[in-house]
Amino acid sequence: QKNCRLDHVAKALLLKGPLSLAALSVTMWATGSIVCALTAFALARLGTLLLFDARGVKGMDAPEDRLQLTIRSEDFWAILKTTFPLGLALMLGSLYQNIPRYFIASVYSMRELGIFSGVFSLVMAGNVLIAAVGQSSLVRLATAYRKGDVTEYRSLLLKIIGFAGLIGVLGMLVAGIGGRQLLTILFRPEYGKDVGLFVWIMAAGTTGYVASLMGYSMTAARCFWPQIFLLLATSASSVLGCFLLIPRQGLRGAAMAIFMATLVYITGGGFVLRLLVTRRSIEKHVLVRGAEKAGLAA
C-alpha cells in the first residue's frame, strides 16, 4: 500500500479468499470438527502470507532480497503510540454498529435478531467495496495532506464521499423497488415481509459508508484522537436511539438508531475535516510567506 502496489494486494486477497474458504469447507466436511476446520483456515492464510505476500514485497523498500526482522524499543513504542488510538477507533466502530443487536436480543427473540442480522449483512457486503475505496485512496490523501496540497485533498475527499453516497442511494433504491423479492431469494420469505426495514437498513448503510470514508480521510491526516471522541458520541447516540426506538418501532427502530448515530459521526467528522483543511491551508500559507521573505532577504 505504501508503494501504491495495490495490484499485489488485490491478487493476495483473490488468492487468500478462495483458499481459506476451500480449506475451511473441505476440512469441515471431512472431519466435522470446527477446530480442525478453523486450523485449516488459518494455515491457508498463513501459506498465502509466506508464499505470496512475503515474496511480493521483496525489493519494494529494503535493498536486501529478504525480509529482516529487527526489534528496537523506540520503534515499538512509536508504532504503539500510533496504533493505540486506531485500535480504539476500530473497537468503538464495531461497538456502535452492534449495540442494536444487543437491544434486539434483550427485547425480542433470537428469530428477530436473526432477521435483522441477515438483512444487515447486505450492508456489510457493501462495506467491502467501501473499504477498498478507502484503502486505495489512503496513500493519495495522506500524500496530499502532508505536502499541504489542500485542493487535491479536498477534491479526493469529496469524490470518495460522493461515491459512498451514490452506492448507498442505489442500495436504497434496490431495497425499495425489489427488496421483497431479493430478500426472499437470498434468505427466506419471512425476511421479505418488511420492506421498510430493508430500506431503513440501507439508509443506515448509506450514512455508514460516508462515515467510514470520512474516518479514512481523518486517518490520512494523522487525526487519531478526535475520532475516538466522535465514536464515543456515536456509540452513546446508538444506545439512546435503541432505548427510545426499538420498543416502539421494533426492528425498524434498530435501523433508525444506527442511522441517527452515523449522522452524529458525519456531523462531527465534517467539522473536524473542515478544521484540518483550514489549519493545513494556514500552515502552507505561513510556510510560503516565510520562504518568500527568506528569498528576499537573501
PDB file of N, CA, C and O in Angstrom, residues 97-148:
ATOM      1  N   GLN A  97     -22.106  -0.273  15.935  1.00  0.00           N
ATOM      2  CA  GLN A  97     -22.900  -0.995  14.960  1.00  0.00           C
ATOM      3  C   GLN A  97     -23.578  -2.224  15.563  1.00  0.00           C
ATOM      4  O   GLN A  97     -24.627  -2.658  15.075  1.00  0.00           O
ATOM      5  N   ASN A  98     -23.004  -2.772  16.625  1.00  0.00           N
ATOM      6  CA  ASN A  98     -23.568  -3.978  17.231  1.00  0.00           C
ATOM      7  C   ASN A  98     -24.482  -3.690  18.421  1.00  0.00           C
ATOM      8  O   ASN A  98     -25.168  -4.599  18.888  1.00  0.00           O
ATOM      9  N   ILE A  99     -24.480  -2.467  18.916  1.00  0.00           N
ATOM     10  CA  ILE A  99     -25.348  -2.126  20.044  1.00  0.00           C
ATOM     11  C   ILE A  99     -26.818  -2.462  19.766  1.00  0.00           C
ATOM     12  O   ILE A  99     -27.500  -3.031  20.628  1.00  0.00           O
ATOM     13  N   PRO A 100     -27.356  -2.144  18.564  1.00  0.00           N
ATOM     14  CA  PRO A 100     -28.756  -2.505  18.302  1.00  0.00           C
ATOM     15  C   PRO A 100     -29.025  -4.001  18.430  1.00  0.00           C
ATOM     16  O   PRO A 100     -30.120  -4.407  18.848  1.00  0.00           O
ATOM     17  N   ARG A 101     -28.057  -4.821  18.103  1.00  0.00           N
ATOM     18  CA  ARG A 101     -28.268  -6.270  18.197  1.00  0.00           C
ATOM     19  C   ARG A 101     -28.404  -6.695  19.655  1.00  0.00           C
ATOM     20  O   ARG A 101     -29.183  -7.605  19.969  1.00  0.00           O
ATOM     21  N   TYR A 102     -27.645  -6.055  20.533  1.00  0.00           N
ATOM     22  CA  TYR A 102     -27.781  -6.378  21.956  1.00  0.00           C
ATOM     23  C   TYR A 102     -29.174  -6.004  22.466  1.00  0.00           C
ATOM     24  O   TYR A 102     -29.783  -6.757  23.241  1.00  0.00           O
ATOM     25  N   PHE A 103     -29.677  -4.862  22.017  1.00  0.00           N
ATOM     26  CA  PHE A 103     -31.023  -4.446  22.431  1.00  0.00           C
ATOM     27  C   PHE A 103     -32.076  -5.384  21.865  1.00  0.00           C
ATOM     28  O   PHE A 103     -33.029  -5.750  22.556  1.00  0.00           O
ATOM     29  N   ILE A 104     -31.925  -5.772  20.599  1.00  0.00           N
ATOM     30  CA  ILE A 104     -32.897  -6.689  19.988  1.00  0.00           C
ATOM     31  C   ILE A 104     -32.916  -8.019  20.731  1.00  0.00           C
ATOM     32  O   ILE A 104     -33.981  -8.586  21.010  1.00  0.00           O
ATOM     33  N   ALA A 105     -31.727  -8.518  21.070  1.00  0.00           N
ATOM     34  CA  ALA A 105     -31.640  -9.803  21.776  1.00  0.00           C
ATOM     35  C   ALA A 105     -32.284  -9.721  23.155  1.00  0.00           C
ATOM     36  O   ALA A 105     -32.833 -10.714  23.653  1.00  0.00           O
ATOM     37  N   SER A 106     -32.241  -8.541  23.787  1.00  0.00           N
ATOM     38  CA  SER A 106     -32.812  -8.405  25.132  1.00  0.00           C
ATOM     39  C   SER A 106     -34.316  -8.181  25.101  1.00  0.00           C
ATOM     40  O   SER A 106     -35.019  -8.535  26.052  1.00  0.00           O
ATOM     41  N   VAL A 107     -34.828  -7.596  24.009  1.00  0.00           N
ATOM     42  CA  VAL A 107     -36.248  -7.273  23.923  1.00  0.00           C
ATOM     43  C   VAL A 107     -37.045  -8.353  23.187  1.00  0.00           C
ATOM     44  O   VAL A 107     -38.159  -8.693  23.586  1.00  0.00           O
ATOM     45  N   TYR A 108     -36.450  -8.904  22.119  1.00  0.00           N
ATOM     46  CA  TYR A 108     -37.152  -9.868  21.291  1.00  0.00           C
ATOM     47  C   TYR A 108     -36.468 -11.230  21.375  1.00  0.00           C
ATOM     48  O   TYR A 108     -35.596 -11.459  22.207  1.00  0.00           O
ATOM     49  N   SER A 109     -36.823 -12.102  20.450  1.00  0.00           N
ATOM     50  CA  SER A 109     -36.268 -13.454  20.437  1.00  0.00           C
ATOM     51  C   SER A 109     -35.097 -13.522  19.463  1.00  0.00           C
ATOM     52  O   SER A 109     -34.796 -12.569  18.732  1.00  0.00           O
ATOM     53  N   MET A 110     -34.451 -14.678  19.421  1.00  0.00           N
ATOM     54  CA  MET A 110     -33.336 -14.884  18.501  1.00  0.00           C
ATOM     55  C   MET A 110     -33.808 -14.853  17.051  1.00  0.00           C
ATOM     56  O   MET A 110     -33.019 -14.579  16.147  1.00  0.00           O
ATOM     57  N   ARG A 111     -35.093 -15.130  16.830  1.00  0.00           N
ATOM     58  CA  ARG A 111     -35.634 -15.086  15.467  1.00  0.00           C
ATOM     59  C   ARG A 111     -35.537 -13.675  14.902  1.00  0.00           C
ATOM     60  O   ARG A 111     -35.061 -13.478  13.774  1.00  0.00           O
ATOM     61  N   GLU A 112     -35.991 -12.681  15.668  1.00  0.00           N
ATOM     62  CA  GLU A 112     -35.917 -11.298  15.214  1.00  0.00           C
ATOM     63  C   GLU A 112     -34.470 -10.848  15.050  1.00  0.00           C
ATOM     64  O   GLU A 112     -34.136 -10.116  14.111  1.00  0.00           O
ATOM     65  N   LEU A 113     -33.602 -11.294  15.953  1.00  0.00           N
ATOM     66  CA  LEU A 113     -32.190 -10.950  15.838  1.00  0.00           C
ATOM     67  C   LEU A 113     -31.605 -11.542  14.565  1.00  0.00           C
ATOM     68  O   LEU A 113     -30.810 -10.894  13.867  1.00  0.00           O
ATOM     69  N   GLY A 114     -32.003 -12.771  14.243  1.00  0.00           N
ATOM     70  CA  GLY A 114     -31.511 -13.407  13.021  1.00  0.00           C
ATOM     71  C   GLY A 114     -31.969 -12.681  11.771  1.00  0.00           C
ATOM     72  O   GLY A 114     -31.201 -12.520  10.807  1.00  0.00           O
ATOM     73  N   ILE A 115     -33.237 -12.228  11.765  1.00  0.00           N
ATOM     74  CA  ILE A 115     -33.752 -11.490  10.606  1.00  0.00           C
ATOM     75  C   ILE A 115     -32.990 -10.179  10.437  1.00  0.00           C
ATOM     76  O   ILE A 115     -32.547  -9.827   9.335  1.00  0.00           O
ATOM     77  N   PHE A 116     -32.822  -9.440  11.531  1.00  0.00           N
ATOM     78  CA  PHE A 116     -32.112  -8.160  11.453  1.00  0.00           C
ATOM     79  C   PHE A 116     -30.671  -8.372  10.991  1.00  0.00           C
ATOM     80  O   PHE A 116     -30.180  -7.647  10.114  1.00  0.00           O
ATOM     81  N   SER A 117     -29.993  -9.356  11.566  1.00  0.00           N
ATOM     82  CA  SER A 117     -28.588  -9.600  11.208  1.00  0.00           C
ATOM     83  C   SER A 117     -28.470 -10.053   9.758  1.00  0.00           C
ATOM     84  O   SER A 117     -27.527  -9.656   9.055  1.00  0.00           O
ATOM     85  N   GLY A 118     -29.415 -10.858   9.301  1.00  0.00           N
ATOM     86  CA  GLY A 118     -29.365 -11.326   7.922  1.00  0.00           C
ATOM     87  C   GLY A 118     -29.530 -10.187   6.932  1.00  0.00           C
ATOM     88  O   GLY A 118     -28.769 -10.080   5.958  1.00  0.00           O
ATOM     89  N   VAL A 119     -30.513  -9.326   7.173  1.00  0.00           N
ATOM     90  CA  VAL A 119     -30.726  -8.194   6.264  1.00  0.00           C
ATOM     91  C   VAL A 119     -29.551  -7.233   6.343  1.00  0.00           C
ATOM     92  O   VAL A 119     -29.084  -6.707   5.323  1.00  0.00           O
ATOM     93  N   PHE A 120     -29.031  -7.002   7.550  1.00  0.00           N
ATOM     94  CA  PHE A 120     -27.911  -6.067   7.715  1.00  0.00           C
ATOM     95  C   PHE A 120     -26.633  -6.592   7.065  1.00  0.00           C
ATOM     96  O   PHE A 120     -25.731  -5.813   6.757  1.00  0.00           O
ATOM     97  N   SER A 121     -26.552  -7.902   6.847  1.00  0.00           N
ATOM     98  CA  SER A 121     -25.361  -8.454   6.201  1.00  0.00           C
ATOM     99  C   SER A 121     -25.195  -7.915   4.784  1.00  0.00           C
ATOM    100  O   SER A 121     -24.077  -7.885   4.254  1.00  0.00           O
ATOM    101  N   LEU A 122     -26.285  -7.482   4.146  1.00  0.00           N
ATOM    102  CA  LEU A 122     -26.184  -6.894   2.810  1.00  0.00           C
ATOM    103  C   LEU A 122     -25.454  -5.555   2.870  1.00  0.00           C
ATOM    104  O   LEU A 122     -24.751  -5.179   1.934  1.00  0.00           O
ATOM    105  N   VAL A 123     -25.622  -4.820   3.968  1.00  0.00           N
ATOM    106  CA  VAL A 123     -24.856  -3.586   4.168  1.00  0.00           C
ATOM    107  C   VAL A 123     -23.379  -3.913   4.336  1.00  0.00           C
ATOM    108  O   VAL A 123     -22.507  -3.221   3.793  1.00  0.00           O
ATOM    109  N   MET A 124     -23.094  -4.973   5.079  1.00  0.00           N
ATOM    110  CA  MET A 124     -21.702  -5.361   5.288  1.00  0.00           C
ATOM    111  C   MET A 124     -21.032  -5.764   3.980  1.00  0.00           C
ATOM    112  O   MET A 124     -19.831  -5.567   3.801  1.00  0.00           O
ATOM    113  N   ALA A 125     -21.805  -6.319   3.052  1.00  0.00           N
ATOM    114  CA  ALA A 125     -21.244  -6.640   1.729  1.00  0.00           C
ATOM    115  C   ALA A 125     -20.805  -5.364   1.021  1.00  0.00           C
ATOM    116  O   ALA A 125     -19.748  -5.315   0.378  1.00  0.00           O
ATOM    117  N   GLY A 126     -21.603  -4.293   1.152  1.00  0.00           N
ATOM    118  CA  GLY A 126     -21.196  -3.016   0.576  1.00  0.00           C
ATOM    119  C   GLY A 126     -19.978  -2.430   1.250  1.00  0.00           C
ATOM    120  O   GLY A 126     -19.188  -1.709   0.628  1.00  0.00           O
ATOM    121  N   ASN A 127     -19.791  -2.762   2.534  1.00  0.00           N
ATOM    122  CA  ASN A 127     -18.619  -2.265   3.258  1.00  0.00           C
ATOM    123  C   ASN A 127     -17.315  -2.769   2.653  1.00  0.00           C
ATOM    124  O   ASN A 127     -16.269  -2.126   2.788  1.00  0.00           O
ATOM    125  N   VAL A 128     -17.366  -3.935   2.008  1.00  0.00           N
ATOM    126  CA  VAL A 128     -16.160  -4.461   1.354  1.00  0.00           C
ATOM    127  C   VAL A 128     -15.718  -3.509   0.246  1.00  0.00           C
ATOM    128  O   VAL A 128     -14.527  -3.194   0.111  1.00  0.00           O
ATOM    129  N   LEU A 129     -16.676  -3.023  -0.533  1.00  0.00           N
ATOM    130  CA  LEU A 129     -16.369  -2.068  -1.603  1.00  0.00           C
ATOM    131  C   LEU A 129     -15.890  -0.744  -1.026  1.00  0.00           C
ATOM    132  O   LEU A 129     -14.919  -0.153  -1.514  1.00  0.00           O
ATOM    133  N   ILE A 130     -16.560  -0.274   0.027  1.00  0.00           N
ATOM    134  CA  ILE A 130     -16.168   0.992   0.643  1.00  0.00           C
ATOM    135  C   ILE A 130     -14.764   0.900   1.229  1.00  0.00           C
ATOM    136  O   ILE A 130     -13.959   1.832   1.109  1.00  0.00           O
ATOM    137  N   ALA A 131     -14.447  -0.236   1.859  1.00  0.00           N
ATOM    138  CA  ALA A 131     -13.103  -0.423   2.419  1.00  0.00           C
ATOM    139  C   ALA A 131     -12.050  -0.413   1.312  1.00  0.00           C
ATOM    140  O   ALA A 131     -10.958   0.139   1.489  1.00  0.00           O
ATOM    141  N   ALA A 132     -12.383  -0.998   0.165  1.00  0.00           N
ATOM    142  CA  ALA A 132     -11.438  -0.988  -0.955  1.00  0.00           C
ATOM    143  C   ALA A 132     -11.186   0.433  -1.442  1.00  0.00           C
ATOM    144  O   ALA A 132     -10.043   0.815  -1.737  1.00  0.00           O
ATOM    145  N   VAL A 133     -12.246   1.239  -1.512  1.00  0.00           N
ATOM    146  CA  VAL A 133     -12.088   2.636  -1.924  1.00  0.00           C
ATOM    147  C   VAL A 133     -11.243   3.398  -0.901  1.00  0.00           C
ATOM    148  O   VAL A 133     -10.340   4.163  -1.256  1.00  0.00           O
ATOM    149  N   GLY A 134     -11.536   3.175   0.380  1.00  0.00           N
ATOM    150  CA  GLY A 134     -10.779   3.864   1.423  1.00  0.00           C
ATOM    151  C   GLY A 134      -9.307   3.486   1.417  1.00  0.00           C
ATOM    152  O   GLY A 134      -8.429   4.361   1.503  1.00  0.00           O
ATOM    153  N   GLN A 135      -9.018   2.197   1.300  1.00  0.00           N
ATOM    154  CA  GLN A 135      -7.627   1.741   1.303  1.00  0.00           C
ATOM    155  C   GLN A 135      -6.859   2.260   0.089  1.00  0.00           C
ATOM    156  O   GLN A 135      -5.698   2.643   0.197  1.00  0.00           O
ATOM    157  N   SER A 136      -7.519   2.262  -1.060  1.00  0.00           N
ATOM    158  CA  SER A 136      -6.829   2.713  -2.272  1.00  0.00           C
ATOM    159  C   SER A 136      -6.637   4.232  -2.301  1.00  0.00           C
ATOM    160  O   SER A 136      -5.767   4.734  -3.009  1.00  0.00           O
ATOM    161  N   SER A 137      -7.452   4.954  -1.548  1.00  0.00           N
ATOM    162  CA  SER A 137      -7.332   6.414  -1.514  1.00  0.00           C
ATOM    163  C   SER A 137      -6.429   6.904  -0.398  1.00  0.00           C
ATOM    164  O   SER A 137      -6.031   8.074  -0.398  1.00  0.00           O
ATOM    165  N   LEU A 138      -6.108   6.027   0.551  1.00  0.00           N
ATOM    166  CA  LEU A 138      -5.428   6.461   1.768  1.00  0.00           C
ATOM    167  C   LEU A 138      -4.072   7.098   1.487  1.00  0.00           C
ATOM    168  O   LEU A 138      -3.739   8.151   2.037  1.00  0.00           O
ATOM    169  N   VAL A 139      -3.279   6.477   0.624  1.00  0.00           N
ATOM    170  CA  VAL A 139      -1.941   6.995   0.341  1.00  0.00           C
ATOM    171  C   VAL A 139      -2.022   8.355  -0.350  1.00  0.00           C
ATOM    172  O   VAL A 139      -1.290   9.293  -0.009  1.00  0.00           O
ATOM    173  N   ARG A 140      -2.927   8.476  -1.320  1.00  0.00           N
ATOM    174  CA  ARG A 140      -3.073   9.757  -2.024  1.00  0.00           C
ATOM    175  C   ARG A 140      -3.553  10.852  -1.080  1.00  0.00           C
ATOM    176  O   ARG A 140      -3.078  11.998  -1.145  1.00  0.00           O
ATOM    177  N   LEU A 141      -4.489  10.523  -0.208  1.00  0.00           N
ATOM    178  CA  LEU A 141      -4.963  11.512   0.759  1.00  0.00           C
ATOM    179  C   LEU A 141      -3.835  11.943   1.696  1.00  0.00           C
ATOM    180  O   LEU A 141      -3.652  13.133   1.963  1.00  0.00           O
ATOM    181  N   ALA A 142      -3.083  10.952   2.208  1.00  0.00           N
ATOM    182  CA  ALA A 142      -2.003  11.257   3.133  1.00  0.00           C
ATOM    183  C   ALA A 142      -0.910  12.084   2.466  1.00  0.00           C
ATOM    184  O   ALA A 142      -0.376  13.037   3.058  1.00  0.00           O
ATOM    185  N   THR A 143      -0.581  11.736   1.221  1.00  0.00           N
ATOM    186  CA  THR A 143       0.464  12.470   0.498  1.00  0.00           C
ATOM    187  C   THR A 143       0.043  13.913   0.245  1.00  0.00           C
ATOM    188  O   THR A 143       0.829  14.854   0.436  1.00  0.00           O
ATOM    189  N   ALA A 144      -1.211  14.092  -0.182  1.00  0.00           N
ATOM    190  CA  ALA A 144      -1.702  15.449  -0.445  1.00  0.00           C
ATOM    191  C   ALA A 144      -1.717  16.287   0.827  1.00  0.00           C
ATOM    192  O   ALA A 144      -1.323  17.458   0.813  1.00  0.00           O
ATOM    193  N   TYR A 145      -2.151  15.688   1.928  1.00  0.00           N
ATOM    194  CA  TYR A 145      -2.216  16.451   3.178  1.00  0.00           C
ATOM    195  C   TYR A 145      -0.817  16.787   3.683  1.00  0.00           C
ATOM    196  O   TYR A 145      -0.563  17.897   4.156  1.00  0.00           O
ATOM    197  N   ARG A 146       0.119  15.831   3.567  1.00  0.00           N
ATOM    198  CA  ARG A 146       1.478  16.064   4.058  1.00  0.00           C
ATOM    199  C   ARG A 146       2.152  17.175   3.255  1.00  0.00           C
ATOM    200  O   ARG A 146       2.893  17.994   3.804  1.00  0.00           O
ATOM    201  N   LYS A 147       1.900  17.214   1.952  1.00  0.00           N
ATOM    202  CA  LYS A 147       2.507  18.237   1.105  1.00  0.00           C
ATOM    203  C   LYS A 147       1.794  19.579   1.217  1.00  0.00           C
ATOM    204  O   LYS A 147       2.268  20.573   0.658  1.00  0.00           O
ATOM    205  N   GLY A 148       0.654  19.595   1.895  1.00  0.00           N
ATOM    206  CA  GLY A 148      -0.099  20.834   2.003  1.00  0.00           C
ATOM    207  C   GLY A 148      -0.931  21.153   0.780  1.00  0.00           C
ATOM    208  O   GLY A 148      -1.388  22.292   0.608  1.00  0.00           O
TER     209      GLY A 148
END
